[in-house]
Amino acid sequence: MVKTALITGILGQDGPYLAKLLLSKGYKVYGLIRRYTNPNFENLDYLGITSEIEFILGDMTDECSLMNILKIIRPDEVYNLAAQSFVAASWDQAKLTTEVNALGTLYLLNAIKLFNPTTKFYQASTSEMFGNNYSAGGIQTEETPFHPRSPYAISKLYAYWIAINFKESYGIFAANGILFNHESPIRGREFVTRKISEGVAKIKLGLATEIKLGNIDSKRDWGFAGDYVEAMWLMLQQEKPDNLIISTGITHSIRDFLEVAFNHVGIKDWEKYIRIDPQFKRPAELFVLQGKSDKARNILGWQPKVQFEELVKMMVDADLERLKK
Ligand code: NDP
Ligand code: GDP
């Protein structure tokens, strides 16, 4: 029997990597897309899999559409990756962020409960839920208390708990992957890593003279999206659903990212290309994210393969390639 999976957020960063993984395992993959005059398949095209996905029209804020989809396709697995995922925008669009990320997850779980309760459900939870809380050793673990510091993080905390509630109340197989930041050549352009990789490539090619950034002292535990989607799939292959941190365990500052990126294209005096612009500073910041993923490594046998420097170079090289074309 061919396994079926529904991926929400199929046009984003993680959706295409996950779809590629599932296709390689023989799954039939359905991708939820919103109605657009001009839909953007750039990320799926980048991985060369657009024609292999069956697209299905819907919206996380439209519960009727989600119920219809669950009723029609009855997937074995649902990966809920759709979100207003940009923390900075969540202060400006707090209601939308809440509707998509929090209520959208509720609608999807409810559709599963009504039409296919044996569906296994993956929720894209986030290290943002921890805020500036740490456990011993200054690291975040599954036991670290949550203290969300943005409308985005708060909406994701609701989604995290409603997934657990559907597991406890209705026996739905609902697993939360608490993923730390993960990046790739198809990362959204407004996120700091891609902004830097694209900016460095432009400067190298003489197409730009500076990169405007906010707080470059904050630190993130950055991994590669291609590695992290493997953990998502593994979480749904277990006998019991669990809530697991997925991270590299190593944290770097944005300064570190800048240095590796600029050095890679032969620029040593990188600081002269950086402008600090207050518009990119946030009302409330997370200073350091660093996750302990020992539990996932033990249970899933997972570990990240791509290291920090390799990731930075991969992103810069991809942007150089794109811009040259
Ligand atoms: P992206 O922002 O790249 O992709 C999100 C996708 O969600 C987009 O394709 C977008 O569709 C879709 N979407 C937004 N609103 C709706 C809606 N109302 N109905 C249907 N689809 C919608 O995110 P990533 O791929 O980077 O991340 C995947 C998930 O993992 C997200 O939930 C994110 O919050 C979470 N996460 C990500 C981390 C990371 O570092 N990348 C870390 C931890 C969690 P469209 O293309 O139409 O705009
Ligand atoms: P996040 O961790 O999900 O918020 O991912 P981002 O890539 O958006 O931001 C990571 C960190 O980079 C945060 O601490 C931001 O404040 C910081 N940062 C500094 N300058 C910028 C910028 O120009 N854009 C973005 N997106 N983040 C920036």
Tab-separated table of C-alpha atoms and ligand atoms in Angstrom:
chain	number	residue	atom	x	y	z
A	1	MET	CA	0.000	0.000	0.000
A	2	VAL	CA	1.290	3.419	-0.974
A	3	LYS	CA	1.408	5.743	2.022
A	4	THR	CA	-0.181	9.178	1.639
A	5	ALA	CA	0.886	12.426	3.269
A	6	LEU	CA	-0.598	15.904	3.321
A	7	ILE	CA	1.866	18.743	3.777
A	8	THR	CA	0.590	22.199	4.678
A	9	GLY	CA	3.136	24.934	3.899
A	10	ILE	CA	4.316	23.001	0.823
A	11	LEU	CA	5.559	26.175	-0.930
A	12	GLY	CA	7.719	27.365	1.977
A	13	GLN	CA	11.193	26.211	2.968
A	14	ASP	CA	10.578	22.958	4.838
A	15	GLY	CA	7.629	21.760	2.713
A	16	PRO	CA	9.737	21.123	-0.412
A	17	TYR	CA	12.531	19.356	1.522
A	18	LEU	CA	10.019	17.170	3.334
A	19	ALA	CA	8.123	16.425	0.114
A	20	LYS	CA	11.350	15.388	-1.571
A	21	LEU	CA	12.149	13.027	1.304
A	22	LEU	CA	8.658	11.489	1.308
A	23	LEU	CA	8.656	11.062	-2.481
A	24	SER	CA	11.990	9.242	-2.230
A	25	LYS	CA	10.321	6.873	0.233
A	26	GLY	CA	7.462	6.150	-2.196
A	27	TYR	CA	4.759	8.319	-0.601
A	28	LYS	CA	1.994	10.014	-2.530
A	29	VAL	CA	2.332	13.649	-1.471
A	30	TYR	CA	-0.518	16.141	-1.349
A	31	GLY	CA	0.386	19.782	-0.877
A	32	LEU	CA	-2.053	22.335	0.493
A	33	ILE	CA	-1.822	25.608	-1.400
A	34	ARG	CA	-3.699	28.848	-1.077
A	35	ARG	CA	-5.463	30.469	-3.992
A	36	TYR	CA	-3.233	33.027	-5.691
A	37	THR	CA	-3.425	34.858	-9.012
A	38	ASN	CA	0.225	33.870	-9.488
A	39	PRO	CA	1.273	31.020	-7.155
A	40	ASN	CA	5.020	30.775	-6.473
A	41	PHE	CA	6.532	27.323	-7.045
A	42	GLU	CA	10.129	28.592	-6.912
A	43	ASN	CA	11.177	26.453	-3.936
A	44	LEU	CA	9.643	23.228	-5.263
A	45	ASP	CA	11.183	23.987	-8.661
A	46	TYR	CA	14.561	24.499	-6.988
A	47	LEU	CA	14.367	20.903	-5.731
A	48	GLY	CA	12.892	19.726	-9.054
A	49	ILE	CA	9.748	18.114	-7.645
A	50	THR	CA	6.844	20.434	-8.584
A	51	SER	CA	5.314	17.956	-11.052
A	52	GLU	CA	5.352	15.134	-8.485
A	53	ILE	CA	3.098	16.872	-5.961
A	54	GLU	CA	-0.688	16.732	-6.047
A	55	PHE	CA	-1.806	20.234	-5.091
A	56	ILE	CA	-5.005	20.759	-3.207
A	57	LEU	CA	-6.601	24.152	-2.618
A	58	GLY	CA	-7.256	25.317	0.938
A	59	ASP	CA	-6.339	27.768	3.644
A	60	MET	CA	-5.488	27.261	7.306
A	61	THR	CA	-8.003	29.937	8.251
A	62	ASP	CA	-10.825	28.247	6.322
A	63	GLU	CA	-11.938	25.272	8.403
A	64	CYS	CA	-14.412	24.124	5.720
A	65	SER	CA	-11.560	23.690	3.263
A	66	LEU	CA	-9.562	21.626	5.765
A	67	MET	CA	-12.537	19.400	6.580
A	68	ASN	CA	-13.204	18.787	2.880
A	69	ILE	CA	-9.572	17.901	2.258
A	70	LEU	CA	-9.388	15.448	5.158
A	71	LYS	CA	-12.668	13.877	4.076
A	72	ILE	CA	-11.514	13.438	0.485
A	73	ILE	CA	-7.915	12.300	0.819
A	74	ARG	CA	-7.788	10.680	4.298
A	75	PRO	CA	-3.992	10.860	4.488
A	76	ASP	CA	-1.904	8.483	6.603
A	77	GLU	CA	0.213	11.403	7.777
A	78	VAL	CA	-0.311	15.161	8.046
A	79	TYR	CA	2.652	17.514	8.441
A	80	ASN	CA	1.404	20.916	9.584
A	81	LEU	CA	4.128	23.268	8.386
A	82	ALA	CA	1.910	26.168	7.278
A	83	ALA	CA	2.351	29.319	9.318
A	84	GLN	CA	2.863	33.033	9.344
A	85	SER	CA	6.383	32.078	10.335
A	86	PHE	CA	8.223	35.403	10.487
A	87	VAL	CA	8.623	36.533	14.104
A	88	ALA	CA	9.173	40.216	13.224
A	89	ALA	CA	5.922	40.408	11.221
A	90	SER	CA	3.948	38.842	14.040
A	91	TRP	CA	3.844	42.131	15.985
A	92	ASP	CA	2.394	43.911	12.936
A	93	GLN	CA	-0.029	41.105	12.063
A	94	ALA	CA	-0.741	39.549	15.435
A	95	LYS	CA	-4.325	38.555	14.661
A	96	LEU	CA	-3.473	36.947	11.339
A	97	THR	CA	-0.537	35.134	12.955
A	98	THR	CA	-2.857	33.788	15.649
A	99	GLU	CA	-5.547	32.761	13.180
A	100	VAL	CA	-3.179	30.868	10.903
A	101	ASN	CA	-0.816	29.354	13.455
A	102	ALA	CA	-3.081	28.710	16.428
A	103	LEU	CA	-6.643	28.403	15.128
A	104	GLY	CA	-5.473	26.851	11.848
A	105	THR	CA	-3.882	24.026	13.821
A	106	LEU	CA	-7.083	23.549	15.808
A	107	TYR	CA	-9.140	23.366	12.590
A	108	LEU	CA	-6.780	20.821	11.076
A	109	LEU	CA	-6.784	18.617	14.174
A	110	ASN	CA	-10.553	18.827	14.333
A	111	ALA	CA	-10.831	17.763	10.686
A	112	ILE	CA	-8.588	14.773	11.476
A	113	LYS	CA	-10.711	13.895	14.489
A	114	LEU	CA	-13.914	14.030	12.429
A	115	PHE	CA	-12.819	12.368	9.198
A	116	ASN	CA	-9.718	10.254	9.729
A	117	PRO	CA	-8.731	9.879	13.396
A	118	THR	CA	-5.980	7.358	12.580
A	119	THR	CA	-4.028	10.024	10.680
A	120	LYS	CA	-0.660	10.734	12.300
A	121	PHE	CA	-0.132	14.455	12.888
A	122	TYR	CA	3.129	16.399	13.003
A	123	GLN	CA	3.081	19.929	14.417
A	124	ALA	CA	5.870	22.368	13.512
A	125	SER	CA	6.625	23.703	16.977
A	126	THR	CA	9.499	26.041	17.658
A	127	SER	CA	12.323	26.972	20.007
A	128	GLU	CA	10.780	30.471	20.067
A	129	MET	CA	8.374	29.076	22.714
A	130	PHE	CA	11.226	29.067	25.275
A	131	GLY	CA	11.953	32.773	24.992
A	132	ASN	CA	14.950	33.653	27.144
A	133	ASN	CA	14.503	30.701	29.537
A	134	TYR	CA	17.259	28.141	29.922
A	135	SER	CA	17.936	24.987	31.894
A	136	ALA	CA	21.207	24.071	33.609
A	137	GLY	CA	24.187	24.742	31.368
A	138	GLY	CA	22.422	27.636	29.638
A	139	ILE	CA	20.735	25.334	27.147
A	140	GLN	CA	17.076	24.630	26.286
A	141	THR	CA	15.692	21.124	26.862
A	142	GLU	CA	12.213	19.593	26.695
A	143	GLU	CA	11.919	20.462	30.423
A	144	THR	CA	12.747	24.161	30.079
A	145	PRO	CA	9.657	26.239	30.984
A	146	PHE	CA	8.129	28.139	28.078
A	147	HIS	CA	8.025	31.936	28.055
A	148	PRO	CA	7.016	33.082	24.557
A	149	ARG	CA	8.073	36.659	23.717
A	150	SER	CA	6.301	37.398	20.416
A	151	PRO	CA	2.782	36.975	19.021
A	152	TYR	CA	4.345	34.294	16.785
A	153	ALA	CA	5.713	32.328	19.734
A	154	ILE	CA	2.425	32.669	21.623
A	155	SER	CA	0.427	31.370	18.644
A	156	LYS	CA	2.809	28.422	18.349
A	157	LEU	CA	2.444	27.642	22.038
A	158	TYR	CA	-1.310	27.332	21.558
A	159	ALA	CA	-0.723	24.974	18.622
A	160	TYR	CA	1.726	22.931	20.704
A	161	TRP	CA	-0.796	22.455	23.504
A	162	ILE	CA	-3.834	21.861	21.297
A	163	ALA	CA	-1.916	19.060	19.577
A	164	ILE	CA	-1.173	17.521	22.993
A	165	ASN	CA	-4.778	18.033	24.012
A	166	PHE	CA	-6.104	16.166	20.955
A	167	LYS	CA	-3.710	13.339	21.778
A	168	GLU	CA	-4.850	13.177	25.400
A	169	SER	CA	-8.555	13.779	24.726
A	170	TYR	CA	-9.158	11.805	21.533
A	171	GLY	CA	-6.159	9.509	21.159
A	172	ILE	CA	-4.929	11.277	18.005
A	173	PHE	CA	-1.285	10.486	17.172
A	174	ALA	CA	-0.010	14.066	17.501
A	175	ALA	CA	3.706	14.791	17.757
A	176	ASN	CA	5.407	18.150	18.311
A	177	GLY	CA	8.822	18.719	16.803
A	178	ILE	CA	10.363	21.616	18.736
A	179	LEU	CA	12.713	22.727	15.996
A	180	PHE	CA	15.484	25.239	16.432
A	181	ASN	CA	16.299	27.567	13.507
A	182	HIS	CA	17.055	25.733	10.299
A	183	GLU	CA	18.078	27.258	7.029
A	184	SER	CA	18.842	26.403	3.410
A	185	PRO	CA	19.221	27.983	-0.026
A	186	ILE	CA	15.398	28.268	-0.137
A	187	ARG	CA	14.996	29.966	3.247
A	188	GLY	CA	12.600	32.933	3.111
A	189	ARG	CA	14.475	36.062	2.032
A	190	GLU	CA	13.534	38.156	5.084
A	191	PHE	CA	15.154	35.752	7.592
A	192	VAL	CA	18.568	36.917	8.716
A	193	THR	CA	20.618	34.053	7.242
A	194	ARG	CA	19.176	34.362	3.757
A	195	LYS	CA	19.282	38.133	3.928
A	196	ILE	CA	22.997	37.808	4.617
A	197	SER	CA	23.736	35.101	2.033
A	198	GLU	CA	21.918	37.045	-0.667
A	199	GLY	CA	23.450	40.357	0.467
A	200	VAL	CA	26.984	38.942	0.464
A	201	ALA	CA	26.481	37.437	-2.984
A	202	LYS	CA	25.200	40.792	-4.293
A	203	ILE	CA	28.139	42.685	-2.781
A	204	LYS	CA	30.585	40.185	-4.256
A	205	LEU	CA	29.021	40.644	-7.704
A	206	GLY	CA	28.938	44.449	-7.402
A	207	LEU	CA	25.127	44.531	-7.252
A	208	ALA	CA	24.885	46.025	-3.731
A	209	THR	CA	27.077	48.023	-1.373
A	210	GLU	CA	25.661	47.211	2.075
A	211	ILE	CA	23.401	44.981	4.169
A	212	LYS	CA	21.053	46.620	6.678
A	213	LEU	CA	20.574	44.572	9.837
A	214	GLY	CA	19.186	44.858	13.381
A	215	ASN	CA	20.680	43.124	16.421
A	216	ILE	CA	23.727	41.216	15.183
A	217	ASP	CA	24.730	40.024	18.660
A	218	SER	CA	21.874	37.579	19.119
A	219	LYS	CA	22.728	33.915	18.800
A	220	ARG	CA	20.905	31.055	17.122
A	221	ASP	CA	21.330	27.267	16.969
A	222	TRP	CA	21.303	26.978	13.170
A	223	GLY	CA	20.928	23.665	11.337
A	224	PHE	CA	20.138	22.585	7.772
A	225	ALA	CA	16.469	22.182	6.773
A	226	GLY	CA	17.256	19.046	4.748
A	227	ASP	CA	18.434	17.331	7.952
A	228	TYR	CA	15.521	18.554	10.046
A	229	VAL	CA	12.726	17.220	7.807
A	230	GLU	CA	14.171	13.757	8.319
A	231	ALA	CA	13.474	14.143	12.041
A	232	MET	CA	9.867	15.162	11.257
A	233	TRP	CA	9.323	11.965	9.293
A	234	LEU	CA	11.018	9.806	11.942
A	235	MET	CA	8.756	11.269	14.632
A	236	LEU	CA	5.691	9.913	12.816
A	237	GLN	CA	7.244	6.452	12.362
A	238	GLN	CA	7.449	5.836	16.130
A	239	GLU	CA	4.984	3.722	18.078
A	240	LYS	CA	4.024	6.620	20.321
A	241	PRO	CA	3.877	10.348	19.624
A	242	ASP	CA	6.335	12.489	21.559
A	243	ASN	CA	7.474	16.105	21.850
A	244	LEU	CA	11.106	16.361	20.834
A	245	ILE	CA	13.713	19.078	20.425
A	246	ILE	CA	15.554	19.035	17.108
A	247	SER	CA	18.739	21.112	17.153
A	248	THR	CA	22.479	20.996	16.541
A	249	GLY	CA	23.336	21.927	20.154
A	250	ILE	CA	25.756	24.609	18.941
A	251	THR	CA	24.969	28.314	18.902
A	252	HIS	CA	26.506	31.095	16.802
A	253	SER	CA	26.003	34.845	16.662
A	254	ILE	CA	24.884	36.716	13.573
A	255	ARG	CA	28.386	38.218	13.574
A	256	ASP	CA	29.765	34.656	13.205
A	257	PHE	CA	27.416	34.068	10.282
A	258	LEU	CA	28.524	37.332	8.645
A	259	GLU	CA	32.189	36.512	9.080
A	260	VAL	CA	31.953	33.039	7.517
A	261	ALA	CA	29.769	34.307	4.670
A	262	PHE	CA	32.012	37.261	3.763
A	263	ASN	CA	35.238	35.250	4.218
A	264	HIS	CA	33.849	32.645	1.843
A	265	VAL	CA	33.798	35.208	-0.983
A	266	GLY	CA	37.210	36.584	-0.005
A	267	ILE	CA	36.075	39.690	1.917
A	268	LYS	CA	37.862	40.143	5.266
A	269	ASP	CA	36.846	43.713	6.209
A	270	TRP	CA	33.142	42.785	6.260
A	271	GLU	CA	32.090	45.235	8.987
A	272	LYS	CA	32.289	48.162	6.565
A	273	TYR	CA	29.424	46.647	4.532
A	274	ILE	CA	27.036	46.410	7.514
A	275	ARG	CA	24.582	49.170	8.488
A	276	ILE	CA	22.690	48.789	11.755
A	277	ASP	CA	19.133	49.906	11.092
A	278	PRO	CA	16.719	50.204	14.055
A	279	GLN	CA	13.788	49.128	11.867
A	280	PHE	CA	15.157	45.553	12.034
A	281	LYS	CA	15.324	45.507	15.851
A	282	ARG	CA	12.444	43.802	17.644
A	283	PRO	CA	10.193	44.980	20.489
A	284	ALA	CA	11.304	41.914	22.474
A	285	GLU	CA	14.368	39.886	21.525
A	286	LEU	CA	15.530	36.324	22.152
A	287	PHE	CA	19.216	36.654	22.928
A	288	VAL	CA	20.472	33.079	22.715
A	289	LEU	CA	18.846	29.896	21.452
A	290	GLN	CA	20.706	26.638	21.975
A	291	GLY	CA	18.904	23.311	22.115
A	292	LYS	CA	19.738	19.984	23.655
A	293	SER	CA	18.448	17.295	21.285
A	294	ASP	CA	19.747	14.217	23.108
A	295	LYS	CA	16.244	12.790	23.568
A	296	ALA	CA	15.515	12.893	19.824
A	297	ARG	CA	18.947	11.519	19.004
A	298	ASN	CA	18.340	8.535	21.317
A	299	ILE	CA	14.745	7.821	20.332
A	300	LEU	CA	14.932	8.557	16.610
A	301	GLY	CA	18.577	7.727	15.936
A	302	TRP	CA	18.708	11.148	14.268
A	303	GLN	CA	21.577	13.570	14.081
A	304	PRO	CA	22.333	16.633	11.975
A	305	LYS	CA	24.782	16.063	9.131
A	306	VAL	CA	25.481	19.584	7.853
A	307	GLN	CA	27.646	21.761	10.119
A	308	PHE	CA	27.435	25.548	10.525
A	309	GLU	CA	30.244	26.602	8.164
A	310	GLU	CA	29.080	24.215	5.452
A	311	LEU	CA	25.546	25.593	5.753
A	312	VAL	CA	26.675	29.218	5.408
A	313	LYS	CA	28.800	28.425	2.370
A	314	MET	CA	26.018	26.390	0.770
A	315	MET	CA	23.646	29.356	1.078
A	316	VAL	CA	26.121	31.921	-0.253
A	317	ASP	CA	27.088	29.657	-3.181
A	318	ALA	CA	23.420	29.103	-4.092
A	319	ASP	CA	22.729	32.849	-4.102
A	320	LEU	CA	25.853	33.562	-6.155
A	321	GLU	CA	24.691	30.952	-8.657
A	322	ARG	CA	21.170	32.391	-8.856
A	323	LEU	CA	22.370	35.969	-9.268
A	324	LYS	CA	24.875	35.055	-11.983
A	325	LYS	CA	22.016	33.499	-13.945
B	1	NDP	P1	7.879	29.266	5.549
B	1	NDP	O1	7.467	30.597	6.014
B	1	NDP	O2	8.974	29.148	4.544
B	1	NDP	O3	6.601	28.509	4.939
B	1	NDP	C1	5.347	28.633	5.532
B	1	NDP	C2	4.285	28.223	4.546
B	1	NDP	O4	3.008	28.382	5.203
B	1	NDP	C3	4.242	29.036	3.268
B	1	NDP	O5	4.321	28.164	2.165
B	1	NDP	C4	2.882	29.724	3.312
B	1	NDP	O6	2.197	29.714	2.107
B	1	NDP	C5	2.099	28.792	4.230
B	1	NDP	N1	0.953	29.504	4.796
B	1	NDP	C6	0.959	30.687	5.456
B	1	NDP	N2	-0.293	31.042	5.771
B	1	NDP	C7	-1.120	30.080	5.291
B	1	NDP	C8	-2.524	29.899	5.300
B	1	NDP	N3	-3.353	30.778	5.853
B	1	NDP	N4	-3.026	28.791	4.719
B	1	NDP	C9	-2.197	27.889	4.112
B	1	NDP	N5	-0.854	28.020	4.076
B	1	NDP	C10	-0.329	29.110	4.664
B	1	NDP	O7	8.245	28.396	6.845
B	1	NDP	P2	9.342	27.236	7.013
B	1	NDP	O8	9.212	26.279	5.910
B	1	NDP	O9	10.655	27.861	7.322
B	1	NDP	O10	8.870	26.567	8.368
B	1	NDP	C11	7.892	25.524	8.374
B	1	NDP	C12	7.178	25.516	9.710
B	1	NDP	O11	8.099	25.284	10.764
B	1	NDP	C13	6.470	26.825	10.052
B	1	NDP	O12	5.292	26.495	10.746
B	1	NDP	C14	7.440	27.522	10.990
B	1	NDP	O13	6.759	28.409	11.860
B	1	NDP	C15	8.015	26.330	11.730
B	1	NDP	N6	9.357	26.514	12.235
B	1	NDP	C16	10.349	26.911	11.384
B	1	NDP	C17	11.633	27.051	11.836
B	1	NDP	C18	12.731	27.449	10.905
B	1	NDP	O14	13.825	27.766	11.399
B	1	NDP	N7	12.525	27.432	9.597
B	1	NDP	C19	11.989	26.781	13.254
B	1	NDP	C20	10.879	26.261	14.034
B	1	NDP	C21	9.619	26.152	13.532
B	1	NDP	P3	2.410	30.789	0.950
B	1	NDP	O15	3.611	30.263	0.208
B	1	NDP	O16	1.152	30.697	0.225
B	1	NDP	O17	2.670	32.110	1.610
B	2	GDP	P1	13.977	33.936	14.187
B	2	GDP	O1	14.954	33.382	15.155
B	2	GDP	O2	12.912	32.965	13.807
B	2	GDP	O3	13.407	35.237	14.602
B	2	GDP	O4	14.800	34.117	12.800
B	2	GDP	P2	15.343	35.419	12.065
B	2	GDP	O5	16.314	34.926	11.039
B	2	GDP	O6	14.223	36.271	11.580
B	2	GDP	O7	16.112	36.232	13.201
B	2	GDP	C1	17.209	35.666	13.887
B	2	GDP	C2	17.878	36.744	14.727
B	2	GDP	O8	18.480	37.688	13.846
B	2	GDP	C3	16.938	37.556	15.625
B	2	GDP	O9	17.578	37.726	16.870
B	2	GDP	C4	16.838	38.902	14.924
B	2	GDP	O10	16.595	40.002	15.798
B	2	GDP	C5	18.225	38.991	14.337
B	2	GDP	N1	18.348	39.955	13.233
B	2	GDP	C6	19.224	40.981	13.152
B	2	GDP	N2	19.053	41.680	12.041
B	2	GDP	C7	18.034	41.096	11.370
B	2	GDP	C8	17.401	41.371	10.127
B	2	GDP	O11	17.733	42.323	9.412
B	2	GDP	N3	16.399	40.525	9.756
B	2	GDP	C9	16.021	39.458	10.525
B	2	GDP	N4	15.051	38.656	10.096
B	2	GDP	N5	16.587	39.194	11.713
B	2	GDP	C10	17.587	39.984	12.133
